[in-house]
């Protein structure tokens, strides 16, 4: 098990990724909320952190292939002939083997990238391939994994997977306790390959509930299952009524501490920012940070990273913290 916080991202340098040409920031906490004006790069910042946190670039692509947008991803990688040939050439040049052929393809039964070297399944350190792979096509609006929650709700099959995973890891009861606490929902389960919620002894399909419950489920299950990992949540306020923000932040702050999970989340909502500060103060949680993104006079994206004390001080002074 990781020691507390040793896997956390404390600083990052981003070069030539989307809006970020030459960017540095440091001072991140356990739970980090990112604010800024539209199109300043809040989501791209999280993408860069997520990519940087992936040790194996093909592991990252295999995570991406778990989403409904896998066809777009495959079109931009495996079906881009030049890029595919570049990757295969790099593998041939870097392996100390007698290589006759390298073939990269999509396994249609598992939607996983497979690499055959001389016709045999092979493992290889793919970190050297990062510069060849263009990750700018990642669609974060619909991109979901256990560790990256996009702006739309997770598809039913991913909810099914997470519920099954929670049972295998003995965390199913924890998730149901949280659902009962927040929504008076008795439990979540899978029936006929669809997620259902049990309410007043009746099982009701999840899709019949509002967006707020689904968003809550996305977030709380991901954090509960992400021991010693990092979770990214894009536009955390989506679908959740502002009156439930305090409940949401209380769960995130408590569970992330219990599970040793670092959280990065973006928001446009002033109410969400104020709730984050309010709950952190209530819980006396000093391991938070607020990241304010903006553009300087040269139109370059820059960040102001505020620790707990400065963040609360700025809000108490009624200063605008949603970008400049």
JSON list of N, CA and C in Angstrom, two decimals, residues 156-196:
[
{"chain": "A", "resi": 156, "resn": "UNK", "atom": "N", "xyz": [-24.14, 2.89, -18.82]},
{"chain": "A", "resi": 156, "resn": "UNK", "atom": "CA", "xyz": [-24.62, 1.83, -17.92]},
{"chain": "A", "resi": 156, "resn": "UNK", "atom": "C", "xyz": [-23.59, 0.72, -17.75]},
{"chain": "A", "resi": 157, "resn": "UNK", "atom": "N", "xyz": [-22.89, 0.35, -18.85]},
{"chain": "A", "resi": 157, "resn": "UNK", "atom": "CA", "xyz": [-21.96, -0.77, -18.75]},
{"chain": "A", "resi": 157, "resn": "UNK", "atom": "C", "xyz": [-20.81, -0.45, -17.79]},
{"chain": "A", "resi": 158, "resn": "UNK", "atom": "N", "xyz": [-20.41, 0.85, -17.72]},
{"chain": "A", "resi": 158, "resn": "UNK", "atom": "CA", "xyz": [-19.33, 1.21, -16.81]},
{"chain": "A", "resi": 158, "resn": "UNK", "atom": "C", "xyz": [-19.83, 1.19, -15.37]},
{"chain": "A", "resi": 159, "resn": "UNK", "atom": "N", "xyz": [-21.06, 1.66, -15.14]},
{"chain": "A", "resi": 159, "resn": "UNK", "atom": "CA", "xyz": [-21.67, 1.56, -13.80]},
{"chain": "A", "resi": 159, "resn": "UNK", "atom": "C", "xyz": [-21.71, 0.10, -13.37]},
{"chain": "A", "resi": 160, "resn": "UNK", "atom": "N", "xyz": [-22.14, -0.78, -14.30]},
{"chain": "A", "resi": 160, "resn": "UNK", "atom": "CA", "xyz": [-22.18, -2.22, -14.00]},
{"chain": "A", "resi": 160, "resn": "UNK", "atom": "C", "xyz": [-20.80, -2.73, -13.57]},
{"chain": "A", "resi": 161, "resn": "UNK", "atom": "N", "xyz": [-19.80, -2.33, -14.33]},
{"chain": "A", "resi": 161, "resn": "UNK", "atom": "CA", "xyz": [-18.44, -2.76, -14.04]},
{"chain": "A", "resi": 161, "resn": "UNK", "atom": "C", "xyz": [-18.00, -2.29, -12.65]},
{"chain": "A", "resi": 162, "resn": "UNK", "atom": "N", "xyz": [-18.30, -1.03, -12.33]},
{"chain": "A", "resi": 162, "resn": "UNK", "atom": "CA", "xyz": [-17.88, -0.47, -11.04]},
{"chain": "A", "resi": 162, "resn": "UNK", "atom": "C", "xyz": [-18.59, -1.14, -9.88]},
{"chain": "A", "resi": 163, "resn": "UNK", "atom": "N", "xyz": [-19.89, -1.41, -10.05]},
{"chain": "A", "resi": 163, "resn": "UNK", "atom": "CA", "xyz": [-20.64, -2.09, -8.98]},
{"chain": "A", "resi": 163, "resn": "UNK", "atom": "C", "xyz": [-20.06, -3.49, -8.76]},
{"chain": "A", "resi": 164, "resn": "UNK", "atom": "N", "xyz": [-19.78, -4.21, -9.85]},
{"chain": "A", "resi": 164, "resn": "UNK", "atom": "CA", "xyz": [-19.19, -5.55, -9.73]},
{"chain": "A", "resi": 164, "resn": "UNK", "atom": "C", "xyz": [-17.83, -5.47, -9.06]},
{"chain": "A", "resi": 165, "resn": "UNK", "atom": "N", "xyz": [-17.05, -4.48, -9.44]},
{"chain": "A", "resi": 165, "resn": "UNK", "atom": "CA", "xyz": [-15.71, -4.29, -8.84]},
{"chain": "A", "resi": 165, "resn": "UNK", "atom": "C", "xyz": [-15.83, -4.00, -7.34]},
{"chain": "A", "resi": 166, "resn": "UNK", "atom": "N", "xyz": [-16.83, -3.22, -6.96]},
{"chain": "A", "resi": 166, "resn": "UNK", "atom": "CA", "xyz": [-17.01, -2.89, -5.54]},
{"chain": "A", "resi": 166, "resn": "UNK", "atom": "C", "xyz": [-17.32, -4.15, -4.71]},
{"chain": "A", "resi": 167, "resn": "UNK", "atom": "N", "xyz": [-18.05, -5.10, -5.32]},
{"chain": "A", "resi": 167, "resn": "UNK", "atom": "CA", "xyz": [-18.34, -6.34, -4.61]},
{"chain": "A", "resi": 167, "resn": "UNK", "atom": "C", "xyz": [-17.08, -7.18, -4.45]},
{"chain": "A", "resi": 168, "resn": "UNK", "atom": "N", "xyz": [-16.29, -7.26, -5.50]},
{"chain": "A", "resi": 168, "resn": "UNK", "atom": "CA", "xyz": [-15.06, -8.04, -5.44]},
{"chain": "A", "resi": 168, "resn": "UNK", "atom": "C", "xyz": [-14.07, -7.47, -4.44]},
{"chain": "A", "resi": 169, "resn": "UNK", "atom": "N", "xyz": [-14.10, -6.14, -4.26]},
{"chain": "A", "resi": 169, "resn": "UNK", "atom": "CA", "xyz": [-13.15, -5.49, -3.36]},
{"chain": "A", "resi": 169, "resn": "UNK", "atom": "C", "xyz": [-13.74, -5.20, -1.98]},
{"chain": "A", "resi": 170, "resn": "UNK", "atom": "N", "xyz": [-14.90, -5.79, -1.71]},
{"chain": "A", "resi": 170, "resn": "UNK", "atom": "CA", "xyz": [-15.56, -5.64, -0.41]},
{"chain": "A", "resi": 170, "resn": "UNK", "atom": "C", "xyz": [-15.86, -4.18, -0.05]},
{"chain": "A", "resi": 171, "resn": "UNK", "atom": "N", "xyz": [-16.24, -3.40, -1.08]},
{"chain": "A", "resi": 171, "resn": "UNK", "atom": "CA", "xyz": [-16.59, -1.99, -0.85]},
{"chain": "A", "resi": 171, "resn": "UNK", "atom": "C", "xyz": [-18.05, -1.70, -1.22]},
{"chain": "A", "resi": 172, "resn": "UNK", "atom": "N", "xyz": [-18.76, -2.74, -1.54]},
{"chain": "A", "resi": 172, "resn": "UNK", "atom": "CA", "xyz": [-20.16, -2.60, -1.96]},
{"chain": "A", "resi": 172, "resn": "UNK", "atom": "C", "xyz": [-21.01, -1.99, -0.85]},
{"chain": "A", "resi": 173, "resn": "UNK", "atom": "N", "xyz": [-20.82, -2.47, 0.38]},
{"chain": "A", "resi": 173, "resn": "UNK", "atom": "CA", "xyz": [-21.63, -1.96, 1.50]},
{"chain": "A", "resi": 173, "resn": "UNK", "atom": "C", "xyz": [-21.32, -0.49, 1.77]},
{"chain": "A", "resi": 174, "resn": "UNK", "atom": "N", "xyz": [-20.05, -0.09, 1.57]},
{"chain": "A", "resi": 174, "resn": "UNK", "atom": "CA", "xyz": [-19.65, 1.31, 1.77]},
{"chain": "A", "resi": 174, "resn": "UNK", "atom": "C", "xyz": [-20.41, 2.22, 0.80]},
{"chain": "A", "resi": 175, "resn": "UNK", "atom": "N", "xyz": [-20.50, 1.79, -0.45]},
{"chain": "A", "resi": 175, "resn": "UNK", "atom": "CA", "xyz": [-21.21, 2.58, -1.46]},
{"chain": "A", "resi": 175, "resn": "UNK", "atom": "C", "xyz": [-22.69, 2.68, -1.11]},
{"chain": "A", "resi": 176, "resn": "UNK", "atom": "N", "xyz": [-23.28, 1.58, -0.69]},
{"chain": "A", "resi": 176, "resn": "UNK", "atom": "CA", "xyz": [-24.69, 1.60, -0.33]},
{"chain": "A", "resi": 176, "resn": "UNK", "atom": "C", "xyz": [-24.95, 2.44, 0.92]},
{"chain": "A", "resi": 177, "resn": "UNK", "atom": "N", "xyz": [-24.02, 2.43, 1.86]},
{"chain": "A", "resi": 177, "resn": "UNK", "atom": "CA", "xyz": [-24.16, 3.29, 3.05]},
{"chain": "A", "resi": 177, "resn": "UNK", "atom": "C", "xyz": [-24.21, 4.76, 2.65]},
{"chain": "A", "resi": 178, "resn": "UNK", "atom": "N", "xyz": [-23.38, 5.14, 1.69]},
{"chain": "A", "resi": 178, "resn": "UNK", "atom": "CA", "xyz": [-23.36, 6.53, 1.22]},
{"chain": "A", "resi": 178, "resn": "UNK", "atom": "C", "xyz": [-24.64, 6.89, 0.49]},
{"chain": "A", "resi": 179, "resn": "UNK", "atom": "N", "xyz": [-25.14, 5.97, -0.34]},
{"chain": "A", "resi": 179, "resn": "UNK", "atom": "CA", "xyz": [-26.41, 6.22, -1.05]},
{"chain": "A", "resi": 179, "resn": "UNK", "atom": "C", "xyz": [-27.56, 6.37, -0.07]},
{"chain": "A", "resi": 180, "resn": "UNK", "atom": "N", "xyz": [-27.55, 5.56, 0.98]},
{"chain": "A", "resi": 180, "resn": "UNK", "atom": "CA", "xyz": [-28.60, 5.66, 1.99]},
{"chain": "A", "resi": 180, "resn": "UNK", "atom": "C", "xyz": [-28.51, 6.98, 2.74]},
{"chain": "A", "resi": 181, "resn": "UNK", "atom": "N", "xyz": [-27.29, 7.38, 3.05]},
{"chain": "A", "resi": 181, "resn": "UNK", "atom": "CA", "xyz": [-27.07, 8.63, 3.79]},
{"chain": "A", "resi": 181, "resn": "UNK", "atom": "C", "xyz": [-27.51, 9.86, 3.00]},
{"chain": "A", "resi": 182, "resn": "UNK", "atom": "N", "xyz": [-27.19, 9.89, 1.71]},
{"chain": "A", "resi": 182, "resn": "UNK", "atom": "CA", "xyz": [-27.43, 11.09, 0.91]},
{"chain": "A", "resi": 182, "resn": "UNK", "atom": "C", "xyz": [-28.82, 11.10, 0.29]},
{"chain": "A", "resi": 183, "resn": "UNK", "atom": "N", "xyz": [-29.28, 9.95, -0.24]},
{"chain": "A", "resi": 183, "resn": "UNK", "atom": "CA", "xyz": [-30.52, 9.93, -1.02]},
{"chain": "A", "resi": 183, "resn": "UNK", "atom": "C", "xyz": [-31.60, 9.02, -0.44]},
{"chain": "A", "resi": 184, "resn": "UNK", "atom": "N", "xyz": [-31.32, 8.38, 0.68]},
{"chain": "A", "resi": 184, "resn": "UNK", "atom": "CA", "xyz": [-32.25, 7.41, 1.26]},
{"chain": "A", "resi": 184, "resn": "UNK", "atom": "C", "xyz": [-32.50, 6.25, 0.29]},
{"chain": "A", "resi": 185, "resn": "UNK", "atom": "N", "xyz": [-31.50, 5.95, -0.54]},
{"chain": "A", "resi": 185, "resn": "UNK", "atom": "CA", "xyz": [-31.54, 4.81, -1.46]},
{"chain": "A", "resi": 185, "resn": "UNK", "atom": "C", "xyz": [-30.93, 3.61, -0.74]},
{"chain": "A", "resi": 186, "resn": "UNK", "atom": "N", "xyz": [-31.64, 2.47, -0.75]},
{"chain": "A", "resi": 186, "resn": "UNK", "atom": "CA", "xyz": [-31.18, 1.32, 0.02]},
{"chain": "A", "resi": 186, "resn": "UNK", "atom": "C", "xyz": [-29.93, 0.67, -0.58]},
{"chain": "A", "resi": 187, "resn": "UNK", "atom": "N", "xyz": [-29.91, 0.47, -1.88]},
{"chain": "A", "resi": 187, "resn": "UNK", "atom": "CA", "xyz": [-28.71, -0.08, -2.51]},
{"chain": "A", "resi": 187, "resn": "UNK", "atom": "C", "xyz": [-28.79, 0.02, -4.03]},
{"chain": "A", "resi": 188, "resn": "UNK", "atom": "N", "xyz": [-27.65, -0.15, -4.66]},
{"chain": "A", "resi": 188, "resn": "UNK", "atom": "CA", "xyz": [-27.54, -0.21, -6.12]},
{"chain": "A", "resi": 188, "resn": "UNK", "atom": "C", "xyz": [-27.16, -1.63, -6.49]},
{"chain": "A", "resi": 189, "resn": "UNK", "atom": "N", "xyz": [-27.76, -2.15, -7.58]},
{"chain": "A", "resi": 189, "resn": "UNK", "atom": "CA", "xyz": [-27.44, -3.50, -8.00]},
{"chain": "A", "resi": 189, "resn": "UNK", "atom": "C", "xyz": [-27.64, -3.63, -9.51]},
{"chain": "A", "resi": 190, "resn": "UNK", "atom": "N", "xyz": [-27.20, -4.76, -10.07]},
{"chain": "A", "resi": 190, "resn": "UNK", "atom": "CA", "xyz": [-27.30, -5.00, -11.50]},
{"chain": "A", "resi": 190, "resn": "UNK", "atom": "C", "xyz": [-28.35, -6.08, -11.74]},
{"chain": "A", "resi": 191, "resn": "UNK", "atom": "N", "xyz": [-29.37, -5.75, -12.54]},
{"chain": "A", "resi": 191, "resn": "UNK", "atom": "CA", "xyz": [-30.44, -6.68, -12.88]},
{"chain": "A", "resi": 191, "resn": "UNK", "atom": "C", "xyz": [-30.60, -6.68, -14.39]},
{"chain": "A", "resi": 192, "resn": "UNK", "atom": "N", "xyz": [-30.56, -7.86, -15.00]},
{"chain": "A", "resi": 192, "resn": "UNK", "atom": "CA", "xyz": [-30.66, -7.98, -16.46]},
{"chain": "A", "resi": 192, "resn": "UNK", "atom": "C", "xyz": [-29.66, -7.05, -17.16]},
{"chain": "A", "resi": 193, "resn": "UNK", "atom": "N", "xyz": [-28.46, -7.00, -16.57]},
{"chain": "A", "resi": 193, "resn": "UNK", "atom": "CA", "xyz": [-27.35, -6.23, -17.14]},
{"chain": "A", "resi": 193, "resn": "UNK", "atom": "C", "xyz": [-27.60, -4.72, -17.16]},
{"chain": "A", "resi": 194, "resn": "UNK", "atom": "N", "xyz": [-28.47, -4.24, -16.29]},
{"chain": "A", "resi": 194, "resn": "UNK", "atom": "CA", "xyz": [-28.73, -2.81, -16.16]},
{"chain": "A", "resi": 194, "resn": "UNK", "atom": "C", "xyz": [-28.62, -2.41, -14.69]},
{"chain": "A", "resi": 195, "resn": "UNK", "atom": "N", "xyz": [-28.15, -1.18, -14.40]},
{"chain": "A", "resi": 195, "resn": "UNK", "atom": "CA", "xyz": [-28.08, -0.73, -13.01]},
{"chain": "A", "resi": 195, "resn": "UNK", "atom": "C", "xyz": [-29.46, -0.33, -12.48]},
{"chain": "A", "resi": 196, "resn": "UNK", "atom": "N", "xyz": [-29.78, -0.82, -11.30]},
{"chain": "A", "resi": 196, "resn": "UNK", "atom": "CA", "xyz": [-31.04, -0.51, -10.62]},
{"chain": "A", "resi": 196, "resn": "UNK", "atom": "C", "xyz": [-30.75, 0.06, -9.24]}
]
